[in-house]
Coordinates of C-alpha atoms in Angstrom, one line a residue:
M1 CA -17.5 21.3 -6.5
T2 CA -21.2 21.7 -5.6
L3 CA -23.1 18.4 -5.3
E4 CA -26.8 19.0 -5.8
S5 CA -28.3 15.6 -5.8
F6 CA -27.9 11.8 -6.1
S7 CA -30.1 9.2 -7.8
L8 CA -29.7 5.5 -7.6
A9 CA -31.2 3.0 -10.1
R10 CA -31.0 -0.7 -10.6
Y11 CA -30.4 -2.6 -13.8
R12 CA -31.1 -6.2 -14.8
I13 CA -29.6 -7.4 -18.1
P14 CA -30.1 -10.9 -19.3
L15 CA -27.1 -12.6 -21.0
D16 CA -27.6 -14.5 -24.3
S17 CA -25.0 -17.0 -23.3
A18 CA -23.8 -18.0 -19.8
L19 CA -20.6 -16.4 -18.5
P20 CA -18.3 -18.3 -16.2
V21 CA -17.8 -17.0 -12.7
G22 CA -15.2 -19.4 -11.4
K23 CA -16.8 -22.8 -11.7
Q24 CA -20.3 -21.3 -11.8
R25 CA -22.3 -19.7 -14.7
I26 CA -24.5 -16.7 -14.7
E27 CA -27.2 -15.8 -17.2
L28 CA -28.2 -12.5 -15.7
R29 CA -26.2 -9.5 -14.5
Q30 CA -27.6 -7.0 -12.0
G31 CA -26.1 -3.8 -10.6
L32 CA -26.6 -0.2 -9.7
I33 CA -26.1 3.0 -11.5
L34 CA -25.3 6.0 -9.3
Q35 CA -26.0 9.5 -10.8
A36 CA -24.6 12.6 -9.3
R37 CA -25.6 16.2 -10.3
A38 CA -22.7 18.5 -9.7
N39 CA -21.8 21.9 -11.1
E40 CA -25.0 21.6 -13.3
Q41 CA -23.7 18.4 -15.0
D42 CA -24.6 14.7 -14.6
Y43 CA -22.0 12.1 -13.8
Y44 CA -22.6 8.3 -13.7
V45 CA -20.8 5.3 -12.2
E46 CA -21.6 1.6 -11.9
I47 CA -21.7 -0.2 -8.6
A48 CA -22.2 -3.9 -9.1
P49 CA -20.9 -6.4 -6.6
L50 CA -20.2 -9.8 -8.2
S51 CA -22.5 -11.7 -6.0
G52 CA -26.1 -13.0 -6.1
L53 CA -27.3 -16.2 -7.7
D54 CA -25.9 -18.3 -10.6
R55 CA -28.1 -19.9 -13.2
D56 CA -28.8 -22.9 -11.0
G57 CA -30.0 -20.7 -8.1
S58 CA -26.9 -21.1 -6.0
E59 CA -25.0 -18.3 -4.3
I60 CA -22.0 -17.0 -6.3
N61 CA -18.9 -17.9 -4.3
G62 CA -15.5 -16.5 -4.0
F63 CA -16.0 -13.0 -5.4
S64 CA -17.7 -9.9 -3.8
L65 CA -18.1 -10.1 0.0
E66 CA -21.2 -7.8 -0.2
S67 CA -24.6 -8.1 -1.8
L68 CA -26.5 -5.6 -4.0
D69 CA -28.8 -5.0 -1.1
D70 CA -25.9 -4.3 1.2
A71 CA -24.6 -1.7 -1.3
I72 CA -28.0 0.0 -1.5
T73 CA -28.3 0.3 2.3
E74 CA -24.8 1.6 2.6
L75 CA -25.2 4.1 -0.2
Q76 CA -28.4 5.5 1.2
S77 CA -26.6 6.4 4.5
L78 CA -23.4 7.7 2.9
L79 CA -25.1 9.8 0.2
Q80 CA -27.3 11.4 2.8
A81 CA -24.2 12.4 4.8
I82 CA -22.5 13.8 1.7
V83 CA -25.5 15.9 0.8
E84 CA -25.7 17.2 4.4
G85 CA -22.0 18.1 4.3
S86 CA -20.7 15.8 7.0
M87 CA -18.8 13.7 4.5
T88 CA -17.2 14.2 1.0
L89 CA -17.2 11.6 -1.7
D90 CA -13.6 10.8 -1.0
S91 CA -14.0 10.5 2.8
A92 CA -17.1 8.3 2.3
A93 CA -15.1 6.0 -0.1
E94 CA -12.4 5.6 2.5
F95 CA -15.0 5.1 5.3
T96 CA -17.1 2.3 3.8
Q97 CA -16.1 -1.3 4.2
L98 CA -17.9 -2.3 1.0
A99 CA -15.4 -2.6 -1.9
S100 CA -18.0 -1.9 -4.6
V101 CA -19.2 1.2 -2.9
A102 CA -15.7 2.5 -2.2
W103 CA -14.8 2.0 -5.9
G104 CA -18.0 3.7 -7.1
L105 CA -17.7 6.8 -4.8
S106 CA -14.0 7.4 -5.5
L107 CA -14.5 6.9 -9.2
L108 CA -17.4 9.4 -9.1
S109 CA -15.1 11.9 -7.3
A110 CA -12.4 11.4 -10.0
K111 CA -14.9 12.0 -12.8
I112 CA -16.3 15.2 -11.3
N113 CA -12.8 16.5 -10.6
Q114 CA -11.6 15.5 -14.1
Q115 CA -8.8 13.3 -12.9
L116 CA -9.2 10.6 -15.5
P117 CA -8.2 10.8 -19.2
V118 CA -11.1 11.7 -21.5
H119 CA -9.4 9.9 -24.4
H120 CA -6.8 7.2 -24.5
T121 CA -4.9 5.1 -27.0
P122 CA -6.8 1.9 -27.7
F123 CA -5.4 -1.2 -25.9
E124 CA -4.3 -4.2 -27.9
P125 CA -7.2 -6.7 -27.6
V126 CA -6.8 -9.9 -25.5
P127 CA -9.7 -12.2 -26.5
L128 CA -11.2 -14.5 -23.9
I129 CA -11.6 -18.1 -25.0
V130 CA -13.9 -20.3 -23.0
P131 CA -13.7 -24.1 -23.7
R132 CA -16.9 -25.7 -24.8
E133 CA -17.3 -29.3 -23.6
G134 CA -17.4 -31.8 -26.4
E135 CA -16.8 -29.2 -29.1
P136 CA -15.7 -30.9 -32.4
E137 CA -12.1 -30.1 -33.4
V138 CA -13.2 -28.8 -36.8
M139 CA -15.4 -26.1 -35.0
L140 CA -12.6 -25.4 -32.6
R141 CA -10.3 -24.8 -35.5
Q142 CA -12.8 -22.5 -37.1
R143 CA -13.1 -20.4 -33.9
L144 CA -9.4 -20.0 -33.6
M145 CA -8.8 -19.2 -37.3
A146 CA -11.5 -16.5 -37.0
M147 CA -9.3 -14.5 -34.6
P148 CA -8.1 -11.2 -36.0
N149 CA -4.5 -11.1 -37.2
N150 CA -3.6 -8.3 -34.8
I151 CA -4.0 -10.6 -31.8
H152 CA -0.8 -11.3 -29.9
R153 CA -2.2 -12.6 -26.6
V154 CA -5.3 -14.7 -25.7
K155 CA -6.8 -15.6 -22.4
I156 CA -8.1 -19.2 -22.0
K157 CA -10.3 -20.4 -19.2
V158 CA -9.1 -23.8 -17.9
A159 CA -10.3 -26.1 -15.2
Q160 CA -13.7 -25.9 -16.8
T161 CA -14.1 -29.1 -18.8
T162 CA -11.7 -32.0 -19.1
M163 CA -8.0 -31.6 -18.9
A164 CA -7.6 -33.4 -22.2
E165 CA -10.0 -31.1 -24.0
E166 CA -8.4 -28.0 -22.6
L167 CA -4.8 -29.1 -23.4
Q168 CA -6.1 -29.9 -26.9
L169 CA -7.4 -26.3 -27.2
I170 CA -4.1 -24.8 -25.9
H171 CA -2.0 -26.8 -28.3
L172 CA -4.3 -26.0 -31.2
V173 CA -3.9 -22.3 -30.5
Q174 CA -0.1 -22.8 -30.6
E175 CA -0.4 -24.8 -33.9
I176 CA -2.7 -22.2 -35.6
R177 CA -1.2 -19.1 -34.1
P178 CA 2.4 -20.0 -33.0
N179 CA 3.3 -16.4 -32.1
V180 CA 0.4 -15.8 -29.7
K181 CA 1.2 -15.8 -26.0
L182 CA -1.2 -17.4 -23.6
R183 CA -2.7 -16.3 -20.3
L184 CA -4.5 -19.2 -18.7
D185 CA -7.1 -18.7 -16.0
A186 CA -8.0 -21.6 -13.7
N187 CA -10.1 -19.7 -11.1
Q188 CA -8.6 -21.9 -8.3
G189 CA -10.1 -24.9 -10.1
F190 CA -7.3 -27.4 -9.6
E191 CA -6.1 -29.4 -6.6
F192 CA -2.3 -29.2 -6.4
D193 CA -1.6 -32.6 -8.1
E194 CA -4.1 -31.8 -10.9
A195 CA -2.4 -28.4 -11.5
E196 CA 1.0 -30.1 -11.5
A197 CA -0.1 -32.7 -14.1
F198 CA -1.8 -30.0 -16.2
C199 CA 1.3 -27.6 -16.1
A200 CA 3.6 -30.5 -17.1
C201 CA 1.8 -30.8 -20.4
L202 CA 1.8 -27.1 -21.3
P203 CA 3.9 -25.5 -24.0
K204 CA 5.8 -23.5 -21.4
Q205 CA 7.5 -21.1 -23.9
A206 CA 4.1 -19.8 -24.8
I207 CA 2.7 -19.3 -21.3
E208 CA 2.8 -15.8 -19.8
Y209 CA 1.2 -17.1 -16.6
I210 CA -1.7 -19.1 -15.3
E211 CA -4.1 -17.3 -13.0
E212 CA -4.9 -18.9 -9.7
P213 CA -4.0 -22.5 -10.6
C214 CA -4.4 -24.1 -7.2
R215 CA -7.6 -24.3 -5.0
Q216 CA -5.4 -23.2 -2.1
W217 CA -3.5 -20.1 -3.3
Q218 CA -0.6 -20.7 -0.9
K219 CA 0.4 -23.8 -2.9
N220 CA 1.1 -21.7 -6.1
R221 CA 4.7 -21.2 -5.0
A222 CA 5.2 -25.0 -4.8
L223 CA 3.6 -25.4 -8.2
F224 CA 6.1 -23.0 -9.7
A225 CA 9.0 -24.7 -8.0
S226 CA 7.8 -28.0 -9.4
T227 CA 6.9 -27.0 -12.9
G228 CA 8.4 -23.7 -13.7
V229 CA 5.1 -22.3 -14.9
P230 CA 4.6 -18.7 -13.5
Y231 CA 1.3 -17.7 -12.0
A232 CA -0.9 -14.7 -11.3
L233 CA -3.3 -13.9 -8.5
D234 CA -7.0 -12.8 -9.0
E235 CA -9.6 -14.3 -6.6
T236 CA -7.0 -14.1 -3.8
L237 CA -7.1 -10.3 -4.0
G238 CA -10.9 -10.2 -3.6
R239 CA -11.0 -12.7 -0.7
H240 CA -8.2 -11.0 1.1
P241 CA -8.9 -7.2 0.9
D242 CA -5.6 -6.3 2.6
F243 CA -3.4 -8.6 0.5
V244 CA 0.1 -7.3 -0.3
P245 CA 2.5 -9.4 -2.3
A246 CA 5.7 -10.5 -0.5
D247 CA 9.0 -9.0 -1.3
D248 CA 10.2 -12.4 -2.8
A249 CA 7.0 -12.8 -4.8
Y250 CA 8.6 -12.6 -8.3
D251 CA 11.4 -15.1 -7.4
S252 CA 8.7 -17.5 -6.2
G253 CA 6.8 -17.4 -9.5
L254 CA 4.3 -14.6 -9.2
R255 CA 4.2 -12.5 -12.4
A256 CA 1.0 -10.5 -12.3
L257 CA -1.9 -9.3 -10.2
V258 CA -5.2 -9.4 -12.0
I259 CA -7.1 -6.7 -10.1
K260 CA -10.9 -6.3 -10.2
P261 CA -11.5 -2.7 -9.1
M262 CA -15.1 -3.6 -8.1
L263 CA -13.6 -6.0 -5.5
C264 CA -10.5 -4.0 -4.6
G265 CA -12.1 -0.8 -3.3
S266 CA -11.2 2.9 -3.7
L267 CA -9.0 4.4 -6.4
P268 CA -6.3 5.4 -3.8
K269 CA -6.2 1.8 -2.5
L270 CA -6.0 0.6 -6.1
Q271 CA -3.1 3.0 -6.8
Q272 CA -1.3 1.9 -3.7
L273 CA -1.5 -1.8 -4.6
I274 CA -0.4 -1.1 -8.2
D275 CA 2.6 1.0 -7.1
H276 CA 3.7 -1.7 -4.6
A277 CA 3.4 -4.5 -7.2
H278 CA 5.2 -2.5 -9.9
G279 CA 8.0 -1.9 -7.4
L280 CA 8.4 -5.7 -7.1
G281 CA 8.5 -6.2 -10.9
L282 CA 4.9 -7.5 -11.1
R283 CA 2.5 -6.7 -13.9
C284 CA -1.0 -5.3 -12.9
V285 CA -3.9 -6.1 -15.2
L286 CA -7.2 -4.4 -14.4
S287 CA -10.1 -6.8 -14.9
S288 CA -13.8 -6.9 -15.3
S289 CA -16.2 -8.1 -12.7
I290 CA -18.6 -8.7 -15.6
E291 CA -19.8 -5.1 -15.4
S292 CA -22.1 -3.5 -18.0
S293 CA -20.8 -1.3 -20.8
L294 CA -20.6 1.7 -18.4
G295 CA -18.4 -0.1 -15.9
I296 CA -16.2 -1.5 -18.7
A297 CA -15.7 2.0 -20.2
D298 CA -14.6 3.2 -16.8
I299 CA -12.1 0.4 -16.3
L300 CA -10.5 1.3 -19.7
H301 CA -10.1 4.9 -18.6
V302 CA -8.7 4.0 -15.2
A303 CA -6.3 1.5 -16.9
A304 CA -5.1 4.2 -19.3
A305 CA -4.2 6.3 -16.2
L306 CA -2.8 3.6 -13.9
T307 CA -1.6 0.6 -16.0
P308 CA -1.1 2.0 -19.5
D309 CA 1.3 -0.8 -20.5
D310 CA -1.0 -3.7 -19.7
T311 CA -4.2 -4.4 -21.6
P312 CA -7.1 -4.7 -19.1
G313 CA -9.2 -7.9 -19.1
V314 CA -12.6 -6.6 -20.2
D315 CA -13.6 -9.0 -23.0
T316 CA -16.9 -9.9 -21.2
L317 CA -19.5 -7.7 -22.9
T318 CA -20.4 -9.9 -25.9
P319 CA -23.2 -11.9 -24.1
F320 CA -24.9 -8.8 -22.8
T321 CA -28.3 -8.3 -24.5
K322 CA -28.3 -4.6 -23.7
A323 CA -25.7 -1.8 -23.6
L324 CA -26.2 0.7 -20.7
I325 CA -24.2 3.4 -22.6
E326 CA -25.0 4.1 -26.2
P327 CA -23.6 6.5 -28.8
F328 CA -25.4 9.9 -29.1
G329 CA -23.7 12.2 -31.5
D330 CA -20.2 12.9 -30.3
K331 CA -21.1 11.7 -26.8
T332 CA -22.6 8.7 -25.0
C333 CA -25.8 8.5 -23.1
L334 CA -27.4 6.0 -20.7
A335 CA -30.1 3.6 -21.8
F336 CA -32.6 4.7 -19.1
D337 CA -35.2 2.2 -20.2
S338 CA -33.0 -0.5 -18.7
L339 CA -33.0 1.2 -15.2
T340 CA -35.4 0.9 -12.3
P341 CA -35.2 3.8 -9.8
V342 CA -34.2 2.9 -6.2
F343 CA -34.0 6.3 -4.5
S344 CA -33.1 10.0 -4.9
I345 CA -31.5 12.4 -2.4
R346 CA -31.4 16.1 -2.9
K347 CA -30.1 19.1 -0.9

């Protein structure tokens, strides 16, 4: 592999409707696109920490530990070392402490070395349903009845509006689509007693798991012991980069790890976590950090390689007003008009 140059560009894509990030909402997504020229071909990856400001101007809490500016500074140093020959893409990915940079560099290496599937069998869709406060029941029914017939699972955000409205939504899904299984996502939005009251009202036979039900993740085990509703971990993985599930995790109610690669780190680290979790009988669901279409496409390819039996959670593209990758004949190309150059490094 002969690396000839790197170029880094920044994107800013407005969203036509706000997307939830935990309890917060964002109306703009920003990130970086790293281009590498190797073996006379161009390769692209997205590096987009889930940080910055929400629509109210407050810092996004509980997701990426680094900022976009942190990533730019780190990349400038690491890419210079790679071009000079003192580092490889893989060694730089293992060296950096920034998860988004580690993910991007290791993914770039995998692309250049053709280690990911070019084509894969389409995953079964898992639509994301976000409750709308005060939505009339007739409109809610129309939304649910519009779901395609091939849907067997849906993901529903909870701890967003009122408990009564969210339970109504869940039971309506069961009424209209009784064979659909539910994955709930609370984003650590409940205190323990609230989570206990909420879970007591759920149609338990339909629930695959509830992601991060308790504000303090250590209380999820007690919630399972009290209610019998299994849970999954998501934010906990991003906030604790070295997290490893305990050997008794399954017996204590843990059923899945919802892994955001942009918050996890390098591909080898991701593979190690998945292998360990699978050994304990846990499912692993790769999940979007609200990346652009380029990042979403890459998650799908990585999921096909590492978690082919579990549909990744990538149903977050609809509000994006611009796609960063677009069809071009038999291939796809970048929408360069959405990018602002940051720097270039050449041999």
